[in-house]
Amino acid sequence: MGSESTIFIMISAVLCQASAVLSPVVIEEQYLFQPGNPGEVDAYRIPISIMCPDRSILAFAEGRKYGRGDYGSKFLAMRRSKDSGDTWTTTEFVLDDNPSVDGLNLGNVIIDYYNNSVIIVYVHAHTHSELYMVKSLDWGVSWGKAIALSDRNPKLKGYEWTAGPGYGIQLKYGPHKGRLLSCGHGMSLELREASCLYSDDYGDTWHLGGRVLGIPFNHTKNTGDFAPGESQIVEMYDGTLIMMSRNTEAFHCKCRIFSKSYDAGESFPVSDIWMVDDLPDPNVCGSILHHNGILYFSGLDSRTSRTNMTLYWSLDNGITWPGYLPIYLHNSAYSCLTAIDNNNIGLVYEKGNNGHIAFSKIRLHA
C-alpha cells in the first residue's frame, strides 16, 4: 500500500473517531486582560492566541490607552502560559506606539517552525498606513526590532491593508511547504477586499498574494454589497486553504464569507467563494481552526448584535455546521481559537463591553 493511501486511511480513521464522540464543553475560564494596571490601559481589544512548539501558549491583545475606539494610542500586550492555559504570566508590553493618534493595529501572529520563531505582522497608521513585523527567537521571551515590510518590497509602501486579526499560518503540505501566510483585508472603502501576503524566505520578504475582491470594484461599498473584511485562513490535509471573512456589508445575508485557494494563497477562484448561512455575522471578526480533521469557528450567535459567543464545528470542511456550543450569552465580540492538544482547544475573546478579554479552555471529547 502506498504512503499516500496509508495517510488517507489514517486521517479518515481519526476523523471518524473524533466526530463520533465530539461533545465540547468549557472546563475552565479566566480573565487574561483587564483595564487598569499595568500601563493604566483603558480597554483591551483584538485578542490573539497561538501555541508554540515548546508547548507554551502566547496570548496577545491591543491595550488601548485612552478609550475603546479603534483610533488612539495603544500597547501590544502579551501573556504566556506554560501549563496549557491553567496559569499565566503577568501582562507585559511587546510594543508601545507612544502618543500616536492612531498607532499600531493587530495583526497576525505566525509560528515559523523551520526557524523556531514567532512573527507578529501589524500595521502602524499614524500619518499613513505602514506594515511592520517584529520577531522573537525565544518563543516570546524577547523581541527584535520592528521592521517595515516595505524595506524589502517597495510595493508594500503605504499599502492600505491590515493583517488578521488572528493567527497566520506556515504551510505544512505541498510544493510551497514552509511558506508563511498573513491574511487580512484592504482598508480603503473603495478597495475593501480579503487578501493575503506571503513569504517564501521565512519573513524576510513579503509579496502580495491572492485577493477576494469587493463588488462593485473600486467603489465605496454600501449595505448589501460584497465587501469581505477581516479574515483568517487555515490549511487542510490536502493543501487546500480555506479563508473565512467578515461580511462587512451583509451581502446575501448576515452570515460568513468563505473562499478556497489551491495554489498556496496566490489566488482565490471566484467559483470557490461561498456564503455560510449557518454562521451568523452581525459585522464582527470571528476565528477559524482546523484541528484533527474538524473545522471549528468561533463567533456570535446573533445577526443583529454583538452577543452570544459560540463555538461551531463542521465535519465536511466548512460546507455544513451542525454542531455548536454556547460560550457566553451576553456582550462579546472578537475572538481567536488555538489548538492546545488532541483533546483541548483554547478560545480568547472579548467578554462584556468594558474592555475585558477572557480565555476559555474547551475539552472536545468526553
PDB file of C-alpha atoms in Angstrom, residues 57-267:
ATOM      1  CA  ILE A  57       0.577  29.469  24.719  1.00  0.00           C
ATOM      2  CA  LEU A  58       1.038  33.124  23.861  1.00  0.00           C
ATOM      3  CA  ALA A  59      -1.939  35.475  24.159  1.00  0.00           C
ATOM      4  CA  PHE A  60      -1.863  38.986  22.692  1.00  0.00           C
ATOM      5  CA  ALA A  61      -4.172  41.998  22.684  1.00  0.00           C
ATOM      6  CA  GLU A  62      -4.242  45.686  21.924  1.00  0.00           C
ATOM      7  CA  GLY A  63      -4.031  47.700  25.125  1.00  0.00           C
ATOM      8  CA  ARG A  64      -5.978  50.816  24.176  1.00  0.00           C
ATOM      9  CA  LYS A  65      -4.663  53.551  26.423  1.00  0.00           C
ATOM     10  CA  TYR A  66      -7.361  56.210  26.375  1.00  0.00           C
ATOM     11  CA  GLY A  67     -10.546  54.635  25.027  1.00  0.00           C
ATOM     12  CA  ARG A  68     -12.141  51.557  23.434  1.00  0.00           C
ATOM     13  CA  GLY A  69     -12.262  53.036  19.910  1.00  0.00           C
ATOM     14  CA  ASP A  70     -10.068  51.871  17.037  1.00  0.00           C
ATOM     15  CA  TYR A  71      -8.209  55.179  16.837  1.00  0.00           C
ATOM     16  CA  GLY A  72      -5.759  56.139  19.532  1.00  0.00           C
ATOM     17  CA  SER A  73      -2.520  55.164  21.244  1.00  0.00           C
ATOM     18  CA  LYS A  74      -2.002  51.503  22.075  1.00  0.00           C
ATOM     19  CA  PHE A  75       0.272  48.935  23.672  1.00  0.00           C
ATOM     20  CA  LEU A  76       0.749  45.457  22.216  1.00  0.00           C
ATOM     21  CA  ALA A  77       0.186  43.352  25.339  1.00  0.00           C
ATOM     22  CA  MET A  78       1.164  39.702  25.865  1.00  0.00           C
ATOM     23  CA  ARG A  79       0.799  36.940  28.444  1.00  0.00           C
ATOM     24  CA  ARG A  80       2.248  33.416  28.405  1.00  0.00           C
ATOM     25  CA  SER A  81       1.070  30.069  29.765  1.00  0.00           C
ATOM     26  CA  LYS A  82       3.381  27.077  30.199  1.00  0.00           C
ATOM     27  CA  ASP A  83       0.743  24.684  31.527  1.00  0.00           C
ATOM     28  CA  SER A  84      -1.867  24.501  28.752  1.00  0.00           C
ATOM     29  CA  GLY A  85      -3.678  27.644  29.810  1.00  0.00           C
ATOM     30  CA  ASP A  86      -4.122  26.923  33.520  1.00  0.00           C
ATOM     31  CA  THR A  87      -1.864  29.744  34.751  1.00  0.00           C
ATOM     32  CA  TRP A  88      -0.400  32.798  33.018  1.00  0.00           C
ATOM     33  CA  THR A  89       2.487  35.211  33.436  1.00  0.00           C
ATOM     34  CA  THR A  90       1.785  38.828  34.266  1.00  0.00           C
ATOM     35  CA  THR A  91       0.985  41.210  31.410  1.00  0.00           C
ATOM     36  CA  GLU A  92       3.951  42.628  29.525  1.00  0.00           C
ATOM     37  CA  PHE A  93       4.111  45.045  26.615  1.00  0.00           C
ATOM     38  CA  VAL A  94       5.838  43.949  23.407  1.00  0.00           C
ATOM     39  CA  LEU A  95       5.332  47.293  21.641  1.00  0.00           C
ATOM     40  CA  ASP A  96       4.343  50.812  22.630  1.00  0.00           C
ATOM     41  CA  ASP A  97       3.321  53.295  19.933  1.00  0.00           C
ATOM     42  CA  ASN A  98       3.791  56.181  22.401  1.00  0.00           C
ATOM     43  CA  PRO A  99       1.378  59.103  21.881  1.00  0.00           C
ATOM     44  CA  SER A 100       0.353  58.325  18.273  1.00  0.00           C
ATOM     45  CA  VAL A 101      -3.115  59.498  17.295  1.00  0.00           C
ATOM     46  CA  ASP A 102      -3.655  56.163  15.564  1.00  0.00           C
ATOM     47  CA  GLY A 103      -0.797  53.799  16.189  1.00  0.00           C
ATOM     48  CA  LEU A 104      -0.337  50.054  15.973  1.00  0.00           C
ATOM     49  CA  ASN A 105      -3.183  47.761  14.958  1.00  0.00           C
ATOM     50  CA  LEU A 106      -3.145  43.966  15.288  1.00  0.00           C
ATOM     51  CA  GLY A 107      -2.404  41.926  13.395  1.00  0.00           C
ATOM     52  CA  ASN A 108      -1.318  38.350  12.722  1.00  0.00           C
ATOM     53  CA  VAL A 109       0.844  36.138  14.907  1.00  0.00           C
ATOM     54  CA  ILE A 110       2.652  33.391  12.982  1.00  0.00           C
ATOM     55  CA  ILE A 111       4.842  30.476  14.110  1.00  0.00           C
ATOM     56  CA  ASP A 112       7.829  29.732  11.857  1.00  0.00           C
ATOM     57  CA  TYR A 113       8.560  26.102  12.718  1.00  0.00           C
ATOM     58  CA  TYR A 114      11.640  25.978  10.497  1.00  0.00           C
ATOM     59  CA  ASN A 115      13.450  28.740  12.370  1.00  0.00           C
ATOM     60  CA  ASN A 116      11.823  28.404  15.785  1.00  0.00           C
ATOM     61  CA  SER A 117      10.486  31.943  15.758  1.00  0.00           C
ATOM     62  CA  VAL A 118       7.297  33.896  16.413  1.00  0.00           C
ATOM     63  CA  ILE A 119       6.418  36.683  13.966  1.00  0.00           C
ATOM     64  CA  ILE A 120       3.894  39.456  14.548  1.00  0.00           C
ATOM     65  CA  VAL A 121       2.653  41.313  11.460  1.00  0.00           C
ATOM     66  CA  TYR A 122       0.875  44.568  12.254  1.00  0.00           C
ATOM     67  CA  VAL A 123       0.067  47.971  10.800  1.00  0.00           C
ATOM     68  CA  HIS A 124       1.017  51.387  12.106  1.00  0.00           C
ATOM     69  CA  ALA A 125      -1.351  54.067  10.843  1.00  0.00           C
ATOM     70  CA  HIS A 126      -0.300  57.332  12.494  1.00  0.00           C
ATOM     71  CA  THR A 127       0.269  59.533   9.422  1.00  0.00           C
ATOM     72  CA  HIS A 128      -0.072  56.828   6.752  1.00  0.00           C
ATOM     73  CA  SER A 129      -0.575  53.077   6.683  1.00  0.00           C
ATOM     74  CA  GLU A 130       2.675  51.117   7.045  1.00  0.00           C
ATOM     75  CA  LEU A 131       3.081  47.372   7.592  1.00  0.00           C
ATOM     76  CA  TYR A 132       5.632  46.123  10.123  1.00  0.00           C
ATOM     77  CA  MET A 133       6.799  42.871  11.611  1.00  0.00           C
ATOM     78  CA  VAL A 134       8.573  42.037  14.839  1.00  0.00           C
ATOM     79  CA  LYS A 135      10.164  38.659  15.579  1.00  0.00           C
ATOM     80  CA  SER A 136      11.016  36.589  18.643  1.00  0.00           C
ATOM     81  CA  LEU A 137      13.614  33.802  18.563  1.00  0.00           C
ATOM     82  CA  ASP A 138      12.845  32.515  22.074  1.00  0.00           C
ATOM     83  CA  TRP A 139       9.074  31.958  21.959  1.00  0.00           C
ATOM     84  CA  GLY A 140       8.136  35.430  23.061  1.00  0.00           C
ATOM     85  CA  VAL A 141      10.602  35.952  25.901  1.00  0.00           C
ATOM     86  CA  SER A 142      12.325  38.754  23.981  1.00  0.00           C
ATOM     87  CA  TRP A 143      11.580  40.595  20.745  1.00  0.00           C
ATOM     88  CA  GLY A 144      13.694  42.108  18.000  1.00  0.00           C
ATOM     89  CA  LYS A 145      13.407  45.487  16.357  1.00  0.00           C
ATOM     90  CA  ALA A 146      10.313  46.346  14.323  1.00  0.00           C
ATOM     91  CA  ILE A 147      10.972  46.132  10.571  1.00  0.00           C
ATOM     92  CA  ALA A 148       8.887  47.759   7.823  1.00  0.00           C
ATOM     93  CA  LEU A 149       7.768  45.180   5.248  1.00  0.00           C
ATOM     94  CA  SER A 150       8.325  47.760   2.513  1.00  0.00           C
ATOM     95  CA  ASP A 151      12.083  47.749   3.248  1.00  0.00           C
ATOM     96  CA  ARG A 152      12.343  44.566   1.162  1.00  0.00           C
ATOM     97  CA  ASN A 153       9.324  45.088  -1.095  1.00  0.00           C
ATOM     98  CA  PRO A 154       8.615  48.725  -2.091  1.00  0.00           C
ATOM     99  CA  LYS A 155       5.185  47.672  -3.427  1.00  0.00           C
ATOM    100  CA  LEU A 156       4.052  47.464   0.192  1.00  0.00           C
ATOM    101  CA  LYS A 157       4.935  51.082   0.935  1.00  0.00           C
ATOM    102  CA  GLY A 158       1.744  52.783   2.100  1.00  0.00           C
ATOM    103  CA  TYR A 159      -0.294  49.676   1.216  1.00  0.00           C
ATOM    104  CA  GLU A 160      -3.784  50.210   2.685  1.00  0.00           C
ATOM    105  CA  TRP A 161      -4.100  46.778   4.247  1.00  0.00           C
ATOM    106  CA  THR A 162      -4.185  45.236   7.698  1.00  0.00           C
ATOM    107  CA  ALA A 163      -3.463  41.683   8.795  1.00  0.00           C
ATOM    108  CA  GLY A 164      -5.958  39.418  10.513  1.00  0.00           C
ATOM    109  CA  PRO A 165      -6.766  39.881  13.195  1.00  0.00           C
ATOM    110  CA  GLY A 166      -5.873  36.422  14.444  1.00  0.00           C
ATOM    111  CA  TYR A 167      -3.128  33.982  13.662  1.00  0.00           C
ATOM    112  CA  GLY A 168      -1.343  33.461  10.359  1.00  0.00           C
ATOM    113  CA  ILE A 169      -0.015  30.094   9.222  1.00  0.00           C
ATOM    114  CA  GLN A 170       3.022  28.309   7.847  1.00  0.00           C
ATOM    115  CA  LEU A 171       2.140  25.779   5.158  1.00  0.00           C
ATOM    116  CA  LYS A 172       2.754  22.122   6.047  1.00  0.00           C
ATOM    117  CA  TYR A 173       1.887  20.461   2.733  1.00  0.00           C
ATOM    118  CA  GLY A 174       2.529  20.742  -0.993  1.00  0.00           C
ATOM    119  CA  PRO A 175       5.242  22.355  -3.123  1.00  0.00           C
ATOM    120  CA  HIS A 176       5.184  25.579  -1.082  1.00  0.00           C
ATOM    121  CA  LYS A 177       5.706  23.850   2.254  1.00  0.00           C
ATOM    122  CA  GLY A 178       7.247  26.349   4.672  1.00  0.00           C
ATOM    123  CA  ARG A 179       5.552  29.407   3.145  1.00  0.00           C
ATOM    124  CA  LEU A 180       4.260  31.971   5.634  1.00  0.00           C
ATOM    125  CA  LEU A 181       0.792  33.419   5.056  1.00  0.00           C
ATOM    126  CA  SER A 182      -0.656  36.542   6.627  1.00  0.00           C
ATOM    127  CA  CYS A 183      -4.248  37.200   5.583  1.00  0.00           C
ATOM    128  CA  GLY A 184      -6.419  40.224   6.266  1.00  0.00           C
ATOM    129  CA  HIS A 185      -8.293  42.913   4.382  1.00  0.00           C
ATOM    130  CA  GLY A 186      -7.896  46.094   2.380  1.00  0.00           C
ATOM    131  CA  MET A 187      -8.777  49.105   4.497  1.00  0.00           C
ATOM    132  CA  SER A 188      -9.906  51.677   1.939  1.00  0.00           C
ATOM    133  CA  LEU A 189     -13.652  51.891   1.293  1.00  0.00           C
ATOM    134  CA  GLU A 190     -13.083  51.585  -2.451  1.00  0.00           C
ATOM    135  CA  LEU A 191     -10.827  48.518  -2.308  1.00  0.00           C
ATOM    136  CA  ARG A 192     -12.477  46.604   0.507  1.00  0.00           C
ATOM    137  CA  GLU A 193     -11.280  43.036  -0.042  1.00  0.00           C
ATOM    138  CA  ALA A 194      -9.987  39.925   1.716  1.00  0.00           C
ATOM    139  CA  SER A 195      -6.425  39.137   0.704  1.00  0.00           C
ATOM    140  CA  CYS A 196      -3.122  37.625   1.778  1.00  0.00           C
ATOM    141  CA  LEU A 197       0.573  38.376   1.914  1.00  0.00           C
ATOM    142  CA  TYR A 198       3.050  35.511   1.667  1.00  0.00           C
ATOM    143  CA  SER A 199       6.739  34.966   2.339  1.00  0.00           C
ATOM    144  CA  ASP A 200       8.908  32.166   0.962  1.00  0.00           C
ATOM    145  CA  ASP A 201      12.027  33.224   2.877  1.00  0.00           C
ATOM    146  CA  TYR A 202      10.693  32.954   6.433  1.00  0.00           C
ATOM    147  CA  GLY A 203       9.533  36.532   6.708  1.00  0.00           C
ATOM    148  CA  ASP A 204      12.461  38.391   5.168  1.00  0.00           C
ATOM    149  CA  THR A 205      10.439  39.399   2.092  1.00  0.00           C
ATOM    150  CA  TRP A 206       6.660  39.594   1.722  1.00  0.00           C
ATOM    151  CA  HIS A 207       4.648  39.559  -1.509  1.00  0.00           C
ATOM    152  CA  LEU A 208       1.067  40.343  -2.476  1.00  0.00           C
ATOM    153  CA  GLY A 209      -0.964  37.149  -2.685  1.00  0.00           C
ATOM    154  CA  GLY A 210      -4.493  36.193  -3.646  1.00  0.00           C
ATOM    155  CA  ARG A 211      -7.439  38.589  -3.356  1.00  0.00           C
ATOM    156  CA  VAL A 212     -11.172  38.164  -2.899  1.00  0.00           C
ATOM    157  CA  LEU A 213     -12.257  41.459  -4.421  1.00  0.00           C
ATOM    158  CA  GLY A 214     -15.198  43.510  -3.250  1.00  0.00           C
ATOM    159  CA  ILE A 215     -18.064  44.304  -5.638  1.00  0.00           C
ATOM    160  CA  PRO A 216     -18.569  46.890  -7.058  1.00  0.00           C
ATOM    161  CA  PHE A 217     -14.824  47.075  -7.553  1.00  0.00           C
ATOM    162  CA  ASN A 218     -13.065  50.374  -6.820  1.00  0.00           C
ATOM    163  CA  HIS A 219     -16.238  51.970  -5.497  1.00  0.00           C
ATOM    164  CA  THR A 220     -17.358  52.794  -1.977  1.00  0.00           C
ATOM    165  CA  LYS A 221     -19.319  49.849  -0.599  1.00  0.00           C
ATOM    166  CA  ASN A 222     -22.867  50.177   0.692  1.00  0.00           C
ATOM    167  CA  THR A 223     -25.194  47.871   2.604  1.00  0.00           C
ATOM    168  CA  GLY A 224     -25.815  44.729   0.558  1.00  0.00           C
ATOM    169  CA  ASP A 225     -22.591  44.996  -1.467  1.00  0.00           C
ATOM    170  CA  PHE A 226     -19.973  42.233  -1.461  1.00  0.00           C
ATOM    171  CA  ALA A 227     -17.289  43.569   0.889  1.00  0.00           C
ATOM    172  CA  PRO A 228     -15.188  40.846   2.555  1.00  0.00           C
ATOM    173  CA  GLY A 229     -13.341  42.168   5.584  1.00  0.00           C
ATOM    174  CA  GLU A 230     -11.236  40.807   8.439  1.00  0.00           C
ATOM    175  CA  SER A 231     -10.068  37.314   7.570  1.00  0.00           C
ATOM    176  CA  GLN A 232      -8.351  34.207   8.887  1.00  0.00           C
ATOM    177  CA  ILE A 233      -7.037  31.205   6.959  1.00  0.00           C
ATOM    178  CA  VAL A 234      -6.410  27.502   7.625  1.00  0.00           C
ATOM    179  CA  GLU A 235      -4.714  24.690   5.704  1.00  0.00           C
ATOM    180  CA  MET A 236      -6.435  21.355   5.088  1.00  0.00           C
ATOM    181  CA  TYR A 237      -4.643  18.000   4.844  1.00  0.00           C
ATOM    182  CA  ASP A 238      -4.628  18.069   1.030  1.00  0.00           C
ATOM    183  CA  GLY A 239      -3.012  21.517   0.950  1.00  0.00           C
ATOM    184  CA  THR A 240      -6.231  23.385   0.131  1.00  0.00           C
ATOM    185  CA  LEU A 241      -6.561  26.664   2.008  1.00  0.00           C
ATOM    186  CA  ILE A 242      -9.878  27.865   3.426  1.00  0.00           C
ATOM    187  CA  MET A 243     -10.277  31.540   4.282  1.00  0.00           C
ATOM    188  CA  MET A 244     -13.123  32.863   6.430  1.00  0.00           C
ATOM    189  CA  SER A 245     -14.012  36.564   6.132  1.00  0.00           C
ATOM    190  CA  ARG A 246     -16.221  39.099   7.845  1.00  0.00           C
ATOM    191  CA  ASN A 247     -19.260  40.004   5.737  1.00  0.00           C
ATOM    192  CA  THR A 248     -18.906  43.746   6.258  1.00  0.00           C
ATOM    193  CA  GLU A 249     -21.926  44.927   4.247  1.00  0.00           C
ATOM    194  CA  ALA A 250     -24.212  41.910   4.808  1.00  0.00           C
ATOM    195  CA  PHE A 251     -24.050  40.599   1.236  1.00  0.00           C
ATOM    196  CA  HIS A 252     -26.696  37.877   0.646  1.00  0.00           C
ATOM    197  CA  CYS A 253     -27.255  37.506   4.391  1.00  0.00           C
ATOM    198  CA  LYS A 254     -25.770  38.463   7.734  1.00  0.00           C
ATOM    199  CA  CYS A 255     -23.507  35.434   7.542  1.00  0.00           C
ATOM    200  CA  ARG A 256     -19.876  34.482   6.863  1.00  0.00           C
ATOM    201  CA  ILE A 257     -17.925  34.550   3.608  1.00  0.00           C
ATOM    202  CA  PHE A 258     -15.720  31.530   2.829  1.00  0.00           C
ATOM    203  CA  SER A 259     -13.234  31.051  -0.019  1.00  0.00           C
ATOM    204  CA  LYS A 260     -10.654  28.487  -1.131  1.00  0.00           C
ATOM    205  CA  SER A 261      -7.162  28.633  -2.589  1.00  0.00           C
ATOM    206  CA  TYR A 262      -5.487  25.729  -4.379  1.00  0.00           C
ATOM    207  CA  ASP A 263      -2.135  27.418  -5.059  1.00  0.00           C
ATOM    208  CA  ALA A 264      -0.844  28.233  -1.573  1.00  0.00           C
ATOM    209  CA  GLY A 265      -2.674  31.539  -1.278  1.00  0.00           C
ATOM    210  CA  GLU A 266      -1.742  33.088  -4.628  1.00  0.00           C
ATOM    211  CA  SER A 267      -5.342  33.126  -5.876  1.00  0.00           C
TER     212      SER A 267
END
